[in-house]
Amino acid sequence: MSERTRELSPRYEPGAVEPHWAKAWVDRGYFHATSPSEREPYCIVIPPPNVTGRLHVGHALGRTLEDTLIRRARMQGKETLWLPGMDHAGIATQVVVERELRKEGIDRRELGREAFIERVWAWKEQYGGEIVDQIKRMGASCDWERQRFTMDEGLSLAVRTAFVRWYEQGFIYRGERLVNWCPTDQTGLSDSEVEHEEVDGELVTFRYPLSDGSGFVEVATTRVETMLGDTGIAVHPNDERYRALVGKTVRHPFDGRDIPIVADAAVDPAFGTGAVKVTPAHDQTDFDIAQRTRLPLLNIFDAGARINANVAEEFYGLGRYDAREAVREELHKLELLVREERPFRHAVGHCYRCHSEIEPWVSGLQWFVKVEGLKETAKQAALDGRVRFTPERWTRSYVTWLDNLRDWNISRQLWWGHRIPAWYCPDGHVTVAIEDPAACSTCAGAELEQDPDVLDTWFSSQLWPFSTLGWPDDTHDLRTFYPNTVLVTGYEILYLWVARMIMSGLSLVGDVPFRDVVIHGLVRDAHGRKMSKSLGNVIDPIEMIDRYGADALRFSLARAATGGQQDIPLSEDSIEGARNFANKIWNAARLVLGAFEDDRVELPPAERRTLAERWLLSRHQACVAEVDAALDAYLFADAAQVIFRFLWSEFCDWGLEIEKGRLDGGPQERSDAAALLAWVLERTLRLLHPIMPFVTEEIWQRFGQGASISVAAWPEHHAEHVDVDAEGVIEAVQEVVTAVRRFRARHQVAPGRRFPARVELARDLAQSVEPLAGRIERLAGLEGLTFVDAPSGKLAGETTVAVTVGVVYLPPGLFDVEAERARLTKERAALDADLVRVRGKLGNDGFVAKAPPEVVAGEREKASRMAQRLAEIDAQLAELG
Ligand SMILES: [Zn+2]
Ligand SMILES: [Zn+2]
């Protein structure tokens, strides 16, 4: 390889390098997986982003962690598949297209179902999938030839097959149940799509007159309007106060219905009056009571949560909040209102999309997945370790969630999505089939109407780990890559998605969908705040890539992704810092490549290695071992930090500095030093490649070791390079140099000013360090370094600096001791007074309670900074003697 192609440009330009490699890798087919394969399979499926989506930092984090795992596995020689794709995202997409239509003055209902769906597909072709290009810009090593969409043909077959199989096995049924109804979006939602939030509401107590006129029963409610739909009063069977009343009736004050008083063990006798009103059509608990006690359902709302015609005329057409006022007013007039408590804080379910209050509502017949029989096996898989959660504590949340899981409503009153594969004949028979049926399966009648609803988006995404591999067909891909190796995801979709994939995978394919689930936290700003438009602290990953490069974004995300922690702090500063890291590596590589003249990257023989070189190899081996251990445990931040420390500090700041002498030496010395540095750097590039793919590839090319680092071998371990003695000696050198540098900085001694020093070390250490005296002198700017092996004490006027391995003595006259002492003493006094003031503030409960938390945190930080500086001053004063 000629010298010319080895040369690196003076500056690293990610904007020029990244697009080139992103395309070249894909064009050369490096990311394409093969099945069947002799190699060990390694598979990750991308959590499919919404087709309407744009890349946000959460996506960027997930893709960075996945790519890190995938690229490493590929370099380890595994048959590696990272399968990309997108989700059709039922409601989200329908809303976007409806908005487009409204701009043209068109309502989707005028357009009709078929035309509307055509519009959605057209929209998808034109605008959808922007996020795929954004993921490509990150350098994601996906097998783009296998890209899937939840509504493509194969996945649609998987959805229908899953539905029919579960229907035949009794896991899918059609029933009239209460659903979580969003009156704004006018669709049912699953329990996981409902967000429970505390609101300031009211608690109203009122009384029902007994039909026989013998008295009253008091009940309390936060939703007094629902009394219009009461069909019973329930009390606990053992409640003495009401025992005589069970079986009697109360009279509804507005429509005169007689409502039975029933006994049910679900009633808590200690709550309120011990008697509860029962509104089976608008409350899940009441619905359950009504099922047991055979109370009828009385639906009082239409789909928009307005009072319907089932109740007294005076309330008809009122919205639910107006109805609340009106009913309360009427009860008051009838002297039935007993008490009003306001505000009354209680939890209310809200729609995860539009934030309207959820209405428990009977919306006609809907389809459900029965979870009894599915959830037990899914729970067992986590308990016996077939699925492992990282961090492990999520296992418990997962199990608890499954324990409380109720049947899953999968009908959605939308047009965009997988239409439910169920058909009804005029006689009410239901035909469920994979292919559109020609006739009713019961009466053979040809007149069939398909269910108008579509399936919950999560119904198709729960099949993602196997539908994308060709299921229900028995494909090579499925046999090779199922179960997937790892799933990487944020904790916010652990239940919505992860748990359901485990249930469906076990039930439909017969095995867990993945072995490991890695759960990461939310990306927040540097102060731990959620990123939001209103706070103005949103970091746009594409903007960051434009500014600093994808490598910088990836490295800063990986470095922040500490294990077990929920939140991941990210700032533009940290991304800029990662860009500087890329530049540092680039500059180091220029230096090494400038001296490296061999064609092969090979270590010089052991007998020609210097002590410093043995140290560098030993530290490098430690780095490889630590990175492997960290990535095996999914500790991404640790892996990033270990490489950062090694490259920045050990390789650049010490290794290169120490080796500079040899690089300027004779031909053999120069060639040996360059070869060793090249060997270490080349391997470290491979180690860093999974996190920073671009800059590592661009530099690695110059070593002439193969076509691409992305398919190079992962660095092997060299246990024989571990050298404890060399590490001890170089650590001593580092300590002495650092101590002198710190002394210079502290006393403002000019960097060019050279002076002698004496170093006192234990005898055998001194013997090993002495040959490096010249290096120490150069690194610390000394002139005349003497070693003393016995405690010699301080000579007149000397300043002593303690290091852990001994003492460094520095000569008098480098600075004005008296002026320095006076300056430090003054600074100390001022600082001390300030610290007392800040601590007083923090000791004041009023301040701590009333000031905004970030102000309090700021003061705490200030106090700790001051205390630190005080300790420093004290150490400096002690040094002055
Ligand atoms: Zn909604
Ligand atoms: Zn029929």
PDB file of N, CA and C and ligand atoms in Angstrom, residues 182-187 189 351-356 358, ligand 1:
ATOM      1  N   CYS A 182     -62.898   6.446  23.806  1.00  0.00           N
ATOM      2  CA  CYS A 182     -62.501   7.849  23.709  1.00  0.00           C
ATOM      3  C   CYS A 182     -63.580   8.565  22.914  1.00  0.00           C
ATOM      4  N   PRO A 183     -64.350   9.466  23.553  1.00  0.00           N
ATOM      5  CA  PRO A 183     -65.463  10.135  22.862  1.00  0.00           C
ATOM      6  C   PRO A 183     -64.964  11.115  21.799  1.00  0.00           C
ATOM      7  N   THR A 184     -63.694  11.515  21.867  1.00  0.00           N
ATOM      8  CA  THR A 184     -63.155  12.435  20.862  1.00  0.00           C
ATOM      9  C   THR A 184     -62.705  11.666  19.620  1.00  0.00           C
ATOM     10  N   ASP A 185     -61.849  10.649  19.834  1.00  0.00           N
ATOM     11  CA  ASP A 185     -61.397   9.835  18.703  1.00  0.00           C
ATOM     12  C   ASP A 185     -62.465   8.838  18.270  1.00  0.00           C
ATOM     13  N   GLN A 186     -63.479   8.665  19.107  1.00  0.00           N
ATOM     14  CA  GLN A 186     -64.593   7.761  18.827  1.00  0.00           C
ATOM     15  C   GLN A 186     -64.120   6.349  18.484  1.00  0.00           C
ATOM     16  N   THR A 187     -63.247   5.847  19.366  1.00  0.00           N
ATOM     17  CA  THR A 187     -62.816   4.465  19.202  1.00  0.00           C
ATOM     18  C   THR A 187     -62.580   3.866  20.578  1.00  0.00           C
ATOM     19  N   LEU A 189     -60.271   1.702  23.216  1.00  0.00           N
ATOM     20  CA  LEU A 189     -58.826   1.640  23.446  1.00  0.00           C
ATOM     21  C   LEU A 189     -58.555   0.465  24.385  1.00  0.00           C
ATOM     22  N   CYS A 351     -57.291   9.360  27.442  1.00  0.00           N
ATOM     23  CA  CYS A 351     -56.859   8.808  26.156  1.00  0.00           C
ATOM     24  C   CYS A 351     -55.390   9.149  25.939  1.00  0.00           C
ATOM     25  N   TYR A 352     -54.579   8.163  25.569  1.00  0.00           N
ATOM     26  CA  TYR A 352     -53.134   8.414  25.409  1.00  0.00           C
ATOM     27  C   TYR A 352     -52.849   9.278  24.193  1.00  0.00           C
ATOM     28  N   ARG A 353     -53.835   9.430  23.306  1.00  0.00           N
ATOM     29  CA  ARG A 353     -53.582  10.250  22.122  1.00  0.00           C
ATOM     30  C   ARG A 353     -54.067  11.684  22.294  1.00  0.00           C
ATOM     31  N   CYS A 354     -55.346  11.825  22.718  1.00  0.00           N
ATOM     32  CA  CYS A 354     -55.923  13.167  22.709  1.00  0.00           C
ATOM     33  C   CYS A 354     -56.181  13.701  24.110  1.00  0.00           C
ATOM     34  N   HIS A 355     -55.922  12.863  25.117  1.00  0.00           N
ATOM     35  CA  HIS A 355     -56.043  13.254  26.513  1.00  0.00           C
ATOM     36  C   HIS A 355     -57.483  13.522  26.974  1.00  0.00           C
ATOM     37  N   SER A 356     -58.499  13.162  26.198  1.00  0.00           N
ATOM     38  CA  SER A 356     -59.873  13.254  26.696  1.00  0.00           C
ATOM     39  C   SER A 356     -60.060  12.234  27.811  1.00  0.00           C
ATOM     40  N   ILE A 358     -61.543   9.168  29.460  1.00  0.00           N
ATOM     41  CA  ILE A 358     -62.063   7.924  28.896  1.00  0.00           C
ATOM     42  C   ILE A 358     -63.456   7.643  29.454  1.00  0.00           C
TER      43      ILE A 358
HETATM   44 ZN    ZN B   1     -58.755  10.238  22.239  1.00  0.00          ZN
END
